[in-house]
Amino acid sequence: DAGVTQSPTHLIKTRGQQVTLRCSPKSGHDTVSWYQQALGQGPQFIFQYYEEEERQRGNFPDRFSGHQFPNYSSELNVNALLLGDSALYLCASSFGQPSYEQYFGPGTRLTVT
Amino acid sequence: EDKVVQSPLSLVVHEGDTVTLNCSYEVTNFRSLLWYKQEKKAPTFLFMLTSSGIEKKSGRLSSILDKKELSSILNITATQTGDSAIYLCAPAGGTSYGKLTFGQGTILTVHP
């Protein structure tokens, strides 16, 4: 049973660039949530997708956007990258609504220089 | 604004010790509380607690929720070096769609 997968594992970008991170949910799950984890902090909720729609959003600017595909996989896009966007980006999948029991992928480490 | 406070922030013990990790929360429309263990990257699901006063147990780990006190504890008995990790508490709330608000975590180090 495949767990949550994310790609790429690591990424280095320059300020002002754009980045796309990808997530495939655990088999049987239909909801994807994205979190940002800065060094030494707990993960912070970015947004959640269900039925290809953004259902809830955390306190992140519009530079952060996402998409969910019919196969439930998801993308996180960040535009106009800032140094402060450097973090571990975690994807979590779950089943149905509400989706509290969330299972996390290994994350994508984004470094902005 | 939703708030989660975990204590202690870090803890160093020896194998065989018992530890208690604390989590206090203030979350809009609280639904349930989850505990995760994070070793390198992905937080690993431990427990989800919805009802107050009912202990959940998995091996040497156990957890209980107190909705009146807006808190939860995670106990680990007979600790092992493999328990060394960051333990994250995450109450779920917000709208009905499920948003987890994480605490800063407790860094547990278990020495042999």
PDB file of N, CA and C in Angstrom, chain B residues 4-87:
ATOM      1  N   VAL B   4      -1.525  26.904  20.019  1.00  0.00           N
ATOM      2  CA  VAL B   4      -1.164  25.597  20.578  1.00  0.00           C
ATOM      3  C   VAL B   4       0.182  25.741  21.273  1.00  0.00           C
ATOM      4  N   VAL B   5       0.232  25.324  22.522  1.00  0.00           N
ATOM      5  CA  VAL B   5       1.476  25.425  23.290  1.00  0.00           C
ATOM      6  C   VAL B   5       1.852  24.048  23.800  1.00  0.00           C
ATOM      7  N   GLN B   6       3.064  23.619  23.473  1.00  0.00           N
ATOM      8  CA  GLN B   6       3.537  22.325  23.944  1.00  0.00           C
ATOM      9  C   GLN B   6       4.644  22.540  24.972  1.00  0.00           C
ATOM     10  N   SER B   7       4.657  21.654  25.956  1.00  0.00           N
ATOM     11  CA  SER B   7       5.712  21.727  26.971  1.00  0.00           C
ATOM     12  C   SER B   7       6.074  20.323  27.443  1.00  0.00           C
ATOM     13  N   PRO B   8       7.333  20.116  27.838  1.00  0.00           N
ATOM     14  CA  PRO B   8       8.422  21.068  27.670  1.00  0.00           C
ATOM     15  C   PRO B   8       8.813  21.171  26.188  1.00  0.00           C
ATOM     16  N   LEU B   9       9.635  22.150  25.854  1.00  0.00           N
ATOM     17  CA  LEU B   9      10.103  22.273  24.465  1.00  0.00           C
ATOM     18  C   LEU B   9      11.129  21.198  24.153  1.00  0.00           C
ATOM     19  N   SER B  10      11.906  20.817  25.155  1.00  0.00           N
ATOM     20  CA  SER B  10      12.843  19.720  24.956  1.00  0.00           C
ATOM     21  C   SER B  10      13.016  18.954  26.258  1.00  0.00           C
ATOM     22  N   LEU B  11      13.401  17.695  26.094  1.00  0.00           N
ATOM     23  CA  LEU B  11      13.484  16.785  27.219  1.00  0.00           C
ATOM     24  C   LEU B  11      14.573  15.760  26.935  1.00  0.00           C
ATOM     25  N   VAL B  12      15.448  15.559  27.905  1.00  0.00           N
ATOM     26  CA  VAL B  12      16.503  14.556  27.760  1.00  0.00           C
ATOM     27  C   VAL B  12      16.347  13.542  28.874  1.00  0.00           C
ATOM     28  N   VAL B  13      16.203  12.267  28.508  1.00  0.00           N
ATOM     29  CA  VAL B  13      15.993  11.214  29.501  1.00  0.00           C
ATOM     30  C   VAL B  13      16.907  10.035  29.161  1.00  0.00           C
ATOM     31  N   HIS B  14      16.913   9.042  30.051  1.00  0.00           N
ATOM     32  CA  HIS B  14      17.648   7.810  29.794  1.00  0.00           C
ATOM     33  C   HIS B  14      16.675   6.682  29.509  1.00  0.00           C
ATOM     34  N   GLU B  15      17.153   5.718  28.776  1.00  0.00           N
ATOM     35  CA  GLU B  15      16.319   4.556  28.441  1.00  0.00           C
ATOM     36  C   GLU B  15      15.676   4.002  29.704  1.00  0.00           C
ATOM     37  N   GLY B  16      14.396   3.669  29.568  1.00  0.00           N
ATOM     38  CA  GLY B  16      13.666   3.107  30.700  1.00  0.00           C
ATOM     39  C   GLY B  16      12.850   4.130  31.458  1.00  0.00           C
ATOM     40  N   ASP B  17      13.171   5.404  31.290  1.00  0.00           N
ATOM     41  CA  ASP B  17      12.400   6.451  31.958  1.00  0.00           C
ATOM     42  C   ASP B  17      11.008   6.558  31.358  1.00  0.00           C
ATOM     43  N   THR B  18      10.098   7.169  32.113  1.00  0.00           N
ATOM     44  CA  THR B  18       8.753   7.490  31.630  1.00  0.00           C
ATOM     45  C   THR B  18       8.661   8.994  31.430  1.00  0.00           C
ATOM     46  N   VAL B  19       8.072   9.404  30.324  1.00  0.00           N
ATOM     47  CA  VAL B  19       7.942  10.833  30.048  1.00  0.00           C
ATOM     48  C   VAL B  19       6.485  11.207  29.818  1.00  0.00           C
ATOM     49  N   THR B  20       6.165  12.469  30.133  1.00  0.00           N
ATOM     50  CA  THR B  20       4.834  13.022  29.891  1.00  0.00           C
ATOM     51  C   THR B  20       4.996  14.318  29.126  1.00  0.00           C
ATOM     52  N   LEU B  21       4.379  14.375  27.967  1.00  0.00           N
ATOM     53  CA  LEU B  21       4.431  15.563  27.128  1.00  0.00           C
ATOM     54  C   LEU B  21       3.063  16.241  27.181  1.00  0.00           C
ATOM     55  N   ASN B  22       3.084  17.567  27.239  1.00  0.00           N
ATOM     56  CA  ASN B  22       1.849  18.325  27.410  1.00  0.00           C
ATOM     57  C   ASN B  22       1.505  19.162  26.187  1.00  0.00           C
ATOM     58  N   CYS B  23       0.214  19.349  25.983  1.00  0.00           N
ATOM     59  CA  CYS B  23      -0.271  20.166  24.881  1.00  0.00           C
ATOM     60  C   CYS B  23      -1.492  20.942  25.352  1.00  0.00           C
ATOM     61  N   SER B  24      -1.435  22.271  25.243  1.00  0.00           N
ATOM     62  CA  SER B  24      -2.583  23.122  25.559  1.00  0.00           C
ATOM     63  C   SER B  24      -3.012  23.824  24.289  1.00  0.00           C
ATOM     64  N   TYR B  25      -4.309  24.022  24.116  1.00  0.00           N
ATOM     65  CA  TYR B  25      -4.767  24.595  22.842  1.00  0.00           C
ATOM     66  C   TYR B  25      -5.924  25.572  23.042  1.00  0.00           C
ATOM     67  N   GLU B  26      -5.998  26.500  22.094  1.00  0.00           N
ATOM     68  CA  GLU B  26      -7.167  27.360  21.954  1.00  0.00           C
ATOM     69  C   GLU B  26      -7.448  27.386  20.456  1.00  0.00           C
ATOM     70  N   VAL B  27      -8.465  26.660  20.046  1.00  0.00           N
ATOM     71  CA  VAL B  27      -8.745  26.491  18.620  1.00  0.00           C
ATOM     72  C   VAL B  27     -10.226  26.711  18.374  1.00  0.00           C
ATOM     73  N   THR B  28     -10.540  27.500  17.363  1.00  0.00           N
ATOM     74  CA  THR B  28     -11.933  27.755  17.003  1.00  0.00           C
ATOM     75  C   THR B  28     -12.575  26.479  16.496  1.00  0.00           C
ATOM     76  N   ASN B  29     -13.776  26.204  16.954  1.00  0.00           N
ATOM     77  CA  ASN B  29     -14.526  25.035  16.494  1.00  0.00           C
ATOM     78  C   ASN B  29     -13.713  23.745  16.625  1.00  0.00           C
ATOM     79  N   PHE B  30     -13.197  23.513  17.801  1.00  0.00           N
ATOM     80  CA  PHE B  30     -12.380  22.327  18.048  1.00  0.00           C
ATOM     81  C   PHE B  30     -13.157  21.056  17.715  1.00  0.00           C
ATOM     82  N   ARG B  31     -12.473  20.123  17.011  1.00  0.00           N
ATOM     83  CA  ARG B  31     -13.111  18.862  16.629  1.00  0.00           C
ATOM     84  C   ARG B  31     -12.396  17.668  17.273  1.00  0.00           C
ATOM     85  N   SER B  32     -11.084  17.647  17.161  1.00  0.00           N
ATOM     86  CA  SER B  32     -10.319  16.525  17.698  1.00  0.00           C
ATOM     87  C   SER B  32      -8.864  16.962  17.811  1.00  0.00           C
ATOM     88  N   LEU B  33      -8.055  16.128  18.444  1.00  0.00           N
ATOM     89  CA  LEU B  33      -6.641  16.461  18.628  1.00  0.00           C
ATOM     90  C   LEU B  33      -5.789  15.281  18.179  1.00  0.00           C
ATOM     91  N   LEU B  34      -4.750  15.587  17.425  1.00  0.00           N
ATOM     92  CA  LEU B  34      -3.888  14.543  16.898  1.00  0.00           C
ATOM     93  C   LEU B  34      -2.471  14.699  17.445  1.00  0.00           C
ATOM     94  N   TRP B  35      -1.806  13.573  17.633  1.00  0.00           N
ATOM     95  CA  TRP B  35      -0.398  13.538  17.996  1.00  0.00           C
ATOM     96  C   TRP B  35       0.388  12.886  16.867  1.00  0.00           C
ATOM     97  N   TYR B  36       1.544  13.481  16.574  1.00  0.00           N
ATOM     98  CA  TYR B  36       2.440  12.955  15.554  1.00  0.00           C
ATOM     99  C   TYR B  36       3.852  12.842  16.111  1.00  0.00           C
ATOM    100  N   LYS B  37       4.626  11.922  15.537  1.00  0.00           N
ATOM    101  CA  LYS B  37       6.049  11.771  15.847  1.00  0.00           C
ATOM    102  C   LYS B  37       6.816  12.121  14.582  1.00  0.00           C
ATOM    103  N   GLN B  38       7.786  13.031  14.710  1.00  0.00           N
ATOM    104  CA  GLN B  38       8.560  13.425  13.534  1.00  0.00           C
ATOM    105  C   GLN B  38      10.031  13.147  13.794  1.00  0.00           C
ATOM    106  N   GLU B  39      10.590  12.219  13.009  1.00  0.00           N
ATOM    107  CA  GLU B  39      11.984  11.850  13.193  1.00  0.00           C
ATOM    108  C   GLU B  39      12.890  12.589  12.221  1.00  0.00           C
ATOM    109  N   LYS B  40      12.677  12.398  10.942  1.00  0.00           N
ATOM    110  CA  LYS B  40      13.524  13.129   9.984  1.00  0.00           C
ATOM    111  C   LYS B  40      12.671  14.085   9.162  1.00  0.00           C
ATOM    112  N   LYS B  41      11.727  13.558   8.464  1.00  0.00           N
ATOM    113  CA  LYS B  41      10.895  14.432   7.640  1.00  0.00           C
ATOM    114  C   LYS B  41       9.409  14.287   7.940  1.00  0.00           C
ATOM    115  N   ALA B  42       8.806  13.193   7.476  1.00  0.00           N
ATOM    116  CA  ALA B  42       7.352  13.088   7.552  1.00  0.00           C
ATOM    117  C   ALA B  42       6.873  12.849   8.978  1.00  0.00           C
ATOM    118  N   PRO B  43       5.985  13.699   9.498  1.00  0.00           N
ATOM    119  CA  PRO B  43       5.343  13.378  10.769  1.00  0.00           C
ATOM    120  C   PRO B  43       4.551  12.077  10.636  1.00  0.00           C
ATOM    121  N   THR B  44       4.725  11.197  11.609  1.00  0.00           N
ATOM    122  CA  THR B  44       4.033   9.910  11.595  1.00  0.00           C
ATOM    123  C   THR B  44       2.864   9.970  12.556  1.00  0.00           C
ATOM    124  N   PHE B  45       1.690   9.579  12.096  1.00  0.00           N
ATOM    125  CA  PHE B  45       0.476   9.626  12.904  1.00  0.00           C
ATOM    126  C   PHE B  45       0.586   8.685  14.095  1.00  0.00           C
ATOM    127  N   LEU B  46       0.234   9.196  15.286  1.00  0.00           N
ATOM    128  CA  LEU B  46       0.212   8.364  16.497  1.00  0.00           C
ATOM    129  C   LEU B  46      -1.223   8.136  16.971  1.00  0.00           C
ATOM    130  N   PHE B  47      -1.906   9.225  17.308  1.00  0.00           N
ATOM    131  CA  PHE B  47      -3.256   9.123  17.870  1.00  0.00           C
ATOM    132  C   PHE B  47      -4.144  10.255  17.369  1.00  0.00           C
ATOM    133  N   MET B  48      -5.447   9.975  17.320  1.00  0.00           N
ATOM    134  CA  MET B  48      -6.444  11.027  17.180  1.00  0.00           C
ATOM    135  C   MET B  48      -7.418  10.878  18.336  1.00  0.00           C
ATOM    136  N   LEU B  49      -7.616  11.956  19.072  1.00  0.00           N
ATOM    137  CA  LEU B  49      -8.472  11.946  20.255  1.00  0.00           C
ATOM    138  C   LEU B  49      -9.656  12.863  20.002  1.00  0.00           C
ATOM    139  N   THR B  50     -10.835  12.342  20.231  1.00  0.00           N
ATOM    140  CA  THR B  50     -12.034  13.146  20.012  1.00  0.00           C
ATOM    141  C   THR B  50     -12.838  13.300  21.300  1.00  0.00           C
ATOM    142  N   SER B  51     -12.853  12.265  22.096  1.00  0.00           N
ATOM    143  CA  SER B  51     -13.657  12.289  23.323  1.00  0.00           C
ATOM    144  C   SER B  51     -12.788  12.554  24.531  1.00  0.00           C
ATOM    145  N   SER B  52     -13.314  13.339  25.432  1.00  0.00           N
ATOM    146  CA  SER B  52     -12.575  13.704  26.639  1.00  0.00           C
ATOM    147  C   SER B  52     -12.517  12.538  27.603  1.00  0.00           C
ATOM    148  N   GLY B  53     -11.369  12.333  28.238  1.00  0.00           N
ATOM    149  CA  GLY B  53     -11.248  11.353  29.305  1.00  0.00           C
ATOM    150  C   GLY B  53     -11.056   9.920  28.875  1.00  0.00           C
ATOM    151  N   ILE B  54     -11.048   9.669  27.587  1.00  0.00           N
ATOM    152  CA  ILE B  54     -10.873   8.284  27.126  1.00  0.00           C
ATOM    153  C   ILE B  54      -9.429   8.123  26.645  1.00  0.00           C
ATOM    154  N   GLU B  55      -8.697   7.235  27.317  1.00  0.00           N
ATOM    155  CA  GLU B  55      -7.292   7.040  26.978  1.00  0.00           C
ATOM    156  C   GLU B  55      -7.153   6.178  25.735  1.00  0.00           C
ATOM    157  N   LYS B  56      -6.262   6.630  24.856  1.00  0.00           N
ATOM    158  CA  LYS B  56      -5.908   5.795  23.706  1.00  0.00           C
ATOM    159  C   LYS B  56      -4.500   5.257  23.954  1.00  0.00           C
ATOM    160  N   LYS B  57      -4.297   4.008  23.581  1.00  0.00           N
ATOM    161  CA  LYS B  57      -3.035   3.352  23.921  1.00  0.00           C
ATOM    162  C   LYS B  57      -2.513   2.578  22.720  1.00  0.00           C
ATOM    163  N   SER B  58      -1.185   2.676  22.538  1.00  0.00           N
ATOM    164  CA  SER B  58      -0.549   1.891  21.492  1.00  0.00           C
ATOM    165  C   SER B  58       0.818   1.493  22.004  1.00  0.00           C
ATOM    166  N   GLY B  59       0.928   0.270  22.445  1.00  0.00           N
ATOM    167  CA  GLY B  59       2.197  -0.193  23.008  1.00  0.00           C
ATOM    168  C   GLY B  59       2.563   0.602  24.241  1.00  0.00           C
ATOM    169  N   ARG B  60       3.744   1.224  24.192  1.00  0.00           N
ATOM    170  CA  ARG B  60       4.220   1.994  25.347  1.00  0.00           C
ATOM    171  C   ARG B  60       3.717   3.441  25.341  1.00  0.00           C
ATOM    172  N   LEU B  61       2.991   3.807  24.305  1.00  0.00           N
ATOM    173  CA  LEU B  61       2.483   5.176  24.195  1.00  0.00           C
ATOM    174  C   LEU B  61       1.008   5.219  24.568  1.00  0.00           C
ATOM    175  N   SER B  62       0.629   6.286  25.243  1.00  0.00           N
ATOM    176  CA  SER B  62      -0.786   6.493  25.548  1.00  0.00           C
ATOM    177  C   SER B  62      -1.057   7.984  25.568  1.00  0.00           C
ATOM    178  N   SER B  63      -2.324   8.336  25.354  1.00  0.00           N
ATOM    179  CA  SER B  63      -2.680   9.745  25.304  1.00  0.00           C
ATOM    180  C   SER B  63      -4.113   9.930  25.765  1.00  0.00           C
ATOM    181  N   ILE B  64      -4.379  11.104  26.313  1.00  0.00           N
ATOM    182  CA  ILE B  64      -5.717  11.402  26.797  1.00  0.00           C
ATOM    183  C   ILE B  64      -6.015  12.873  26.553  1.00  0.00           C
ATOM    184  N   LEU B  65      -7.278  13.168  26.324  1.00  0.00           N
ATOM    185  CA  LEU B  65      -7.723  14.524  26.025  1.00  0.00           C
ATOM    186  C   LEU B  65      -8.594  15.042  27.172  1.00  0.00           C
ATOM    187  N   ASP B  66      -8.408  16.290  27.543  1.00  0.00           N
ATOM    188  CA  ASP B  66      -9.250  16.939  28.556  1.00  0.00           C
ATOM    189  C   ASP B  66      -9.856  18.182  27.913  1.00  0.00           C
ATOM    190  N   LYS B  67     -11.084  18.066  27.435  1.00  0.00           N
ATOM    191  CA  LYS B  67     -11.718  19.184  26.721  1.00  0.00           C
ATOM    192  C   LYS B  67     -12.045  20.335  27.652  1.00  0.00           C
ATOM    193  N   LYS B  68     -12.257  20.029  28.920  1.00  0.00           N
ATOM    194  CA  LYS B  68     -12.578  21.086  29.880  1.00  0.00           C
ATOM    195  C   LYS B  68     -11.365  21.978  30.099  1.00  0.00           C
ATOM    196  N   GLU B  69     -10.201  21.337  30.196  1.00  0.00           N
ATOM    197  CA  GLU B  69      -8.947  22.073  30.415  1.00  0.00           C
ATOM    198  C   GLU B  69      -8.271  22.460  29.111  1.00  0.00           C
ATOM    199  N   LEU B  70      -8.857  22.082  27.978  1.00  0.00           N
ATOM    200  CA  LEU B  70      -8.288  22.359  26.651  1.00  0.00           C
ATOM    201  C   LEU B  70      -6.835  21.868  26.594  1.00  0.00           C
ATOM    202  N   SER B  71      -6.664  20.610  26.922  1.00  0.00           N
ATOM    203  CA  SER B  71      -5.303  20.088  26.958  1.00  0.00           C
ATOM    204  C   SER B  71      -5.282  18.593  26.669  1.00  0.00           C
ATOM    205  N   SER B  72      -4.085  18.119  26.398  1.00  0.00           N
ATOM    206  CA  SER B  72      -3.877  16.697  26.171  1.00  0.00           C
ATOM    207  C   SER B  72      -2.478  16.337  26.654  1.00  0.00           C
ATOM    208  N   ILE B  73      -2.303  15.088  27.058  1.00  0.00           N
ATOM    209  CA  ILE B  73      -0.969  14.618  27.401  1.00  0.00           C
ATOM    210  C   ILE B  73      -0.653  13.362  26.604  1.00  0.00           C
ATOM    211  N   LEU B  74       0.630  13.198  26.340  1.00  0.00           N
ATOM    212  CA  LEU B  74       1.141  11.997  25.690  1.00  0.00           C
ATOM    213  C   LEU B  74       2.163  11.379  26.641  1.00  0.00           C
ATOM    214  N   ASN B  75       1.920  10.141  27.014  1.00  0.00           N
ATOM    215  CA  ASN B  75       2.841   9.428  27.903  1.00  0.00           C
ATOM    216  C   ASN B  75       3.610   8.371  27.131  1.00  0.00           C
ATOM    217  N   ILE B  76       4.886   8.271  27.441  1.00  0.00           N
ATOM    218  CA  ILE B  76       5.704   7.193  26.882  1.00  0.00           C
ATOM    219  C   ILE B  76       6.389   6.496  28.049  1.00  0.00           C
ATOM    220  N   THR B  77       6.103   5.230  28.223  1.00  0.00           N
ATOM    221  CA  THR B  77       6.723   4.473  29.311  1.00  0.00           C
ATOM    222  C   THR B  77       7.907   3.666  28.772  1.00  0.00           C
ATOM    223  N   ALA B  78       8.826   3.332  29.669  1.00  0.00           N
ATOM    224  CA  ALA B  78       9.995   2.509  29.317  1.00  0.00           C
ATOM    225  C   ALA B  78      10.625   3.000  28.015  1.00  0.00           C
ATOM    226  N   THR B  79      11.015   4.257  27.997  1.00  0.00           N
ATOM    227  CA  THR B  79      11.512   4.871  26.762  1.00  0.00           C
ATOM    228  C   THR B  79      12.708   4.109  26.198  1.00  0.00           C
ATOM    229  N   GLN B  80      12.833   4.179  24.872  1.00  0.00           N
ATOM    230  CA  GLN B  80      13.929   3.556  24.140  1.00  0.00           C
ATOM    231  C   GLN B  80      14.586   4.620  23.270  1.00  0.00           C
ATOM    232  N   THR B  81      15.812   4.366  22.821  1.00  0.00           N
ATOM    233  CA  THR B  81      16.508   5.360  21.991  1.00  0.00           C
ATOM    234  C   THR B  81      15.710   5.645  20.716  1.00  0.00           C
ATOM    235  N   GLY B  82      14.961   4.684  20.238  1.00  0.00           N
ATOM    236  CA  GLY B  82      14.143   4.878  19.045  1.00  0.00           C
ATOM    237  C   GLY B  82      12.972   5.832  19.249  1.00  0.00           C
ATOM    238  N   ASP B  83      12.714   6.192  20.490  1.00  0.00           N
ATOM    239  CA  ASP B  83      11.651   7.177  20.763  1.00  0.00           C
ATOM    240  C   ASP B  83      12.159   8.598  20.582  1.00  0.00           C
ATOM    241  N   SER B  84      13.454   8.770  20.408  1.00  0.00           N
ATOM    242  CA  SER B  84      14.011  10.106  20.189  1.00  0.00           C
ATOM    243  C   SER B  84      13.417  10.697  18.919  1.00  0.00           C
ATOM    244  N   ALA B  85      12.789  11.846  19.063  1.00  0.00           N
ATOM    245  CA  ALA B  85      12.073  12.459  17.936  1.00  0.00           C
ATOM    246  C   ALA B  85      11.464  13.770  18.424  1.00  0.00           C
ATOM    247  N   ILE B  86      10.808  14.457  17.498  1.00  0.00           N
ATOM    248  CA  ILE B  86       9.985  15.616  17.859  1.00  0.00           C
ATOM    249  C   ILE B  86       8.545  15.125  17.910  1.00  0.00           C
ATOM    250  N   TYR B  87       7.855  15.428  18.991  1.00  0.00           N
ATOM    251  CA  TYR B  87       6.461  15.037  19.136  1.00  0.00           C
ATOM    252  C   TYR B  87       5.596  16.286  18.951  1.00  0.00           C
TER     253      TYR B  87
END
